Amino acid sequence: MQKLIFATGNAGKMREIRSILKDLKIKGEPVEIFSMKEAGIQADIEENGKTFEENAVIKAKAVAAAAEGAIVLADDSGLEIDYLNKEPGIYSARYMGEDTSYHEKNSNLIWRLRDASEEERTARFVCAIACVLPDGRVLTEKAAIEGTIGYEEKGENGFGYDPIFMVPAYGRSTAELSEEEKNAISHRGKALRAMKERLMYEGTDCQ
Ligand code: ITT
């Protein structure tokens, strides 16, 4: 069975990833999915890229170096708020410090948008997925979901900035959507399904 390691230490991402990739087969073979921790890989990765794609590739390559024979995937994602010149962007996890709670980060962003009108509250979640194949080739996919920043935190599902990210078509935050509903429309769902297609149909021979 083909082994796939997902290079993330974020439990919220990992939950969504498992659900999106659950029926992945490569050349008709089922794939066994491991988190970095389950694969016994510890990597202190410096995310010093300038874009989501660059950081996703940095993470996937760092883990691939310790994972011979496995397919390695990584996700770099974040929230871009137009009113704040696309902050926090690639710094989403580091915004106000890695150890600051998301309740504090979310409250701070709502406060920074206190003078923004509804039209000025546009934002998007962006996700880049990188894949390093066992022969060293690198594939990337990127996707986004458009929305607006809410006026208060709403919902208990998801993780991170989900309670303040409103999806216009649903009139709900992504933290108020079920995991299936979020995965069907999210940045991560779209980028990971595109990568899944490439792996499924082209196998590890894909260009
Ligand atoms: P890994 O690097 O180990 O994967 P991380 O949390 O540090 O974990 P990123 O550097 O990609 O991951 O930072 C992404 C941050 O963007 C994440 O911590 C959340 O704060 C935010 N984010 C990304 N996708 C999100 C989503 O679907 N819902 C809510 N917040 C999200």
Coordinates of C-alpha atoms and ligand atoms in Angstrom, one line a residue:
M1 CA 0.0 0.0 0.0
Q2 CA 1.2 3.5 -0.9
K3 CA 2.1 5.6 2.2
L4 CA 1.2 9.3 2.2
I5 CA 2.4 11.6 5.0
F6 CA 0.8 15.0 5.5
A7 CA 3.4 17.5 6.8
T8 CA 1.3 19.4 9.3
G9 CA 1.2 19.8 13.0
N10 CA -2.2 21.5 12.9
A11 CA -4.9 19.1 14.2
G12 CA -7.8 21.1 12.7
K13 CA -6.3 20.9 9.2
M14 CA -5.5 17.2 9.7
R15 CA -9.1 16.4 10.5
E16 CA -10.3 18.1 7.4
I17 CA -7.6 16.5 5.2
R18 CA -8.4 13.0 6.4
S19 CA -12.0 13.5 5.4
I20 CA -11.2 15.0 2.0
L21 CA -8.7 12.3 1.1
K22 CA -10.6 9.3 2.6
D23 CA -11.3 7.6 -0.7
L24 CA -8.0 8.4 -2.4
K25 CA -6.6 5.6 -4.5
I26 CA -3.4 5.8 -6.6
K27 CA -3.4 3.5 -9.6
G28 CA -6.3 1.6 -8.0
E29 CA -4.4 1.0 -4.8
P30 CA -5.7 2.4 -1.5
V31 CA -3.4 4.9 0.3
E32 CA -2.5 4.9 4.0
I33 CA -2.5 8.4 5.4
F34 CA -0.3 9.5 8.3
S35 CA 0.2 12.8 10.0
M36 CA 3.8 13.8 10.6
K37 CA 3.5 12.8 14.2
E38 CA 2.1 9.4 13.3
A39 CA 4.9 8.9 10.9
G40 CA 7.4 9.6 13.7
I41 CA 8.8 12.6 11.9
Q42 CA 9.7 15.7 13.8
A43 CA 10.8 18.7 11.7
D44 CA 11.4 22.2 12.9
I45 CA 10.5 24.0 9.7
E46 CA 11.3 27.6 9.0
E47 CA 8.5 28.9 6.9
N48 CA 10.5 31.7 5.2
G49 CA 8.8 31.7 1.8
K50 CA 7.1 34.8 0.4
T51 CA 4.0 33.1 -0.8
F52 CA 1.6 30.3 0.3
E53 CA 3.0 28.1 -2.5
E54 CA 6.6 28.6 -1.5
N55 CA 5.8 27.8 2.2
A56 CA 3.9 24.7 1.2
V57 CA 6.8 23.4 -0.8
I58 CA 9.3 24.2 2.0
K59 CA 7.2 22.1 4.4
A60 CA 6.7 19.2 2.0
K61 CA 10.4 19.1 1.1
A62 CA 11.5 19.2 4.7
V63 CA 9.4 16.2 5.6
A64 CA 10.1 14.4 2.4
A65 CA 13.8 14.5 3.3
A66 CA 12.9 12.2 6.3
A67 CA 10.3 10.1 4.6
E68 CA 11.9 7.9 1.9
G69 CA 9.4 6.1 -0.4
A70 CA 6.3 8.0 0.8
I71 CA 4.3 10.7 -1.0
V72 CA 4.4 13.9 1.1
L73 CA 1.8 16.6 1.1
A74 CA 1.8 19.9 2.9
D75 CA -0.7 22.7 3.3
D76 CA 0.1 26.4 3.7
S77 CA -3.0 28.5 4.2
G78 CA -4.3 31.8 5.7
L79 CA -6.8 34.6 5.8
E80 CA -6.4 37.7 3.5
I81 CA -8.5 40.7 4.7
D82 CA -8.7 43.4 1.9
Y83 CA -9.3 46.3 4.4
L84 CA -6.0 45.3 6.1
N85 CA -4.0 45.1 2.9
K86 CA -4.4 41.3 2.9
E87 CA -3.2 40.8 6.4
P88 CA -2.6 38.4 8.2
G89 CA -2.0 36.4 4.9
I90 CA 1.0 34.1 5.1
Y91 CA 1.5 35.2 8.7
S92 CA -1.9 33.9 9.8
A93 CA -0.6 31.3 12.2
R94 CA 2.0 33.8 13.6
Y95 CA -0.4 36.8 13.8
M96 CA -0.1 38.3 17.4
G97 CA 2.2 35.4 18.3
E98 CA 1.8 31.6 17.8
D99 CA 0.7 31.2 21.5
T100 CA -2.0 33.9 21.4
S101 CA -5.5 32.4 21.5
Y102 CA -7.7 32.5 18.4
H103 CA -10.4 34.3 20.5
E104 CA -7.9 37.1 21.0
K105 CA -6.7 37.1 17.4
N106 CA -10.3 37.1 16.1
S107 CA -11.4 39.9 18.5
N108 CA -8.4 42.0 17.4
L109 CA -9.3 41.6 13.7
I110 CA -12.9 42.5 14.4
W111 CA -11.7 45.6 16.3
R112 CA -9.4 46.6 13.5
L113 CA -12.4 46.6 11.1
R114 CA -14.6 48.6 13.4
D115 CA -14.8 51.5 10.9
A116 CA -15.2 49.2 7.8
S117 CA -18.5 49.1 6.0
E118 CA -20.1 45.8 4.9
E119 CA -18.7 46.4 1.4
E120 CA -15.2 46.9 2.8
R121 CA -15.2 43.7 4.8
T122 CA -14.3 41.3 2.0
A123 CA -11.8 38.6 2.7
R124 CA -10.7 35.1 1.6
F125 CA -9.2 32.0 2.9
V126 CA -6.3 30.8 0.6
C127 CA -4.8 27.3 0.6
A128 CA -1.7 26.0 -1.3
I129 CA -1.1 22.3 -1.3
A130 CA 2.4 21.0 -2.3
C131 CA 3.2 17.4 -3.0
V132 CA 6.6 15.8 -3.2
L133 CA 6.6 12.5 -5.0
P134 CA 9.0 9.7 -4.1
D135 CA 11.2 10.5 -7.1
G136 CA 11.5 14.1 -5.9
R137 CA 9.1 15.8 -8.3
V138 CA 7.0 18.6 -6.8
L139 CA 3.4 19.4 -7.7
T140 CA 1.3 22.4 -6.4
E141 CA -2.3 23.4 -6.3
K142 CA -3.9 26.6 -4.9
A143 CA -7.5 27.7 -4.2
A144 CA -9.5 30.2 -2.3
I145 CA -12.9 30.8 -0.8
E146 CA -14.3 34.4 -0.9
G147 CA -16.3 35.8 2.1
T148 CA -16.5 38.7 4.5
I149 CA -15.4 39.4 8.1
G150 CA -18.2 39.2 10.6
Y151 CA -19.0 41.6 13.5
E152 CA -18.7 39.0 16.2
E153 CA -17.4 35.4 16.5
K154 CA -20.0 32.8 15.5
G155 CA -20.0 29.0 15.7
E156 CA -18.0 26.3 17.4
N157 CA -16.9 24.1 14.4
G158 CA -13.6 24.3 12.5
F159 CA -10.6 26.1 13.9
G160 CA -8.5 29.3 13.7
Y161 CA -10.3 32.2 12.0
D162 CA -13.5 30.2 11.1
P163 CA -15.7 32.0 13.7
I164 CA -15.2 35.4 11.9
F165 CA -15.2 34.2 8.3
M166 CA -18.7 34.7 6.9
V167 CA -19.8 32.8 3.7
P168 CA -22.3 35.0 1.9
A169 CA -24.2 32.2 0.1
Y170 CA -24.9 30.5 3.5
G171 CA -25.2 33.6 5.7
R172 CA -23.2 31.7 8.3
S173 CA -19.5 31.6 9.4
T174 CA -17.4 28.6 8.4
A175 CA -17.5 27.7 12.1
E176 CA -21.2 27.3 11.8
L177 CA -21.0 24.9 8.8
S178 CA -20.6 21.2 9.3
E179 CA -17.3 19.7 8.3
E180 CA -18.9 18.3 5.1
E181 CA -20.4 21.7 4.2
K182 CA -17.1 23.5 4.8
N183 CA -15.0 20.9 2.9
A184 CA -17.3 21.1 -0.1
I185 CA -16.6 24.8 -0.6
S186 CA -13.4 25.7 1.3
H187 CA -10.0 26.7 0.0
R188 CA -8.6 23.5 1.5
G189 CA -11.3 21.3 0.0
K190 CA -10.9 22.8 -3.5
A191 CA -7.0 22.7 -3.5
L192 CA -6.8 19.2 -2.0
R193 CA -9.4 17.7 -4.4
A194 CA -7.5 19.2 -7.3
M195 CA -4.3 17.5 -6.0
K196 CA -6.2 14.3 -5.3
E197 CA -7.4 14.2 -9.0
R198 CA -3.8 14.5 -10.2
L199 CA -2.6 11.7 -7.9
M200 CA -5.6 9.5 -8.6
Y201 CA -5.6 9.6 -12.4
E202 CA -2.0 10.2 -13.1
G203 CA -0.6 8.2 -10.2
T204 CA 3.0 8.9 -9.2
D205 CA 3.9 9.3 -12.9
C206 CA 2.1 12.6 -13.1
Q207 CA 3.9 15.7 -14.5
Ligands
ITT1 P1 1.3 23.6 9.8 O1 2.3 24.6 9.2 O2 1.9 22.6 10.7 O3 0.5 22.9 8.7 P2 0.0 26.0 10.8 O4 -1.3 26.2 11.7 O5 1.2 26.7 11.3 O6 0.2 24.4 10.7 P3 -0.1 27.6 8.4 O7 1.3 28.1 8.6 O8 -0.5 27.2 7.1 O9 -0.4 26.3 9.3 O10 -1.0 28.7 9.0 C1 -2.4 28.7 8.6 C2 -3.2 29.5 9.6 O11 -4.2 30.1 8.8 C3 -3.9 28.6 10.6 O12 -3.1 28.4 11.8 C4 -5.2 29.3 10.8 O13 -5.0 30.3 11.7 C5 -5.5 30.0 9.5 N1 -6.3 29.1 8.6 C6 -6.0 28.4 7.5 N2 -7.0 27.6 7.1 C7 -8.0 27.9 7.9 C8 -9.4 27.4 8.0 O14 -9.8 26.5 7.1 N3 -10.1 27.9 9.0 C9 -9.7 28.8 9.9 N4 -8.4 29.3 9.9 C10 -7.6 28.8 8.9

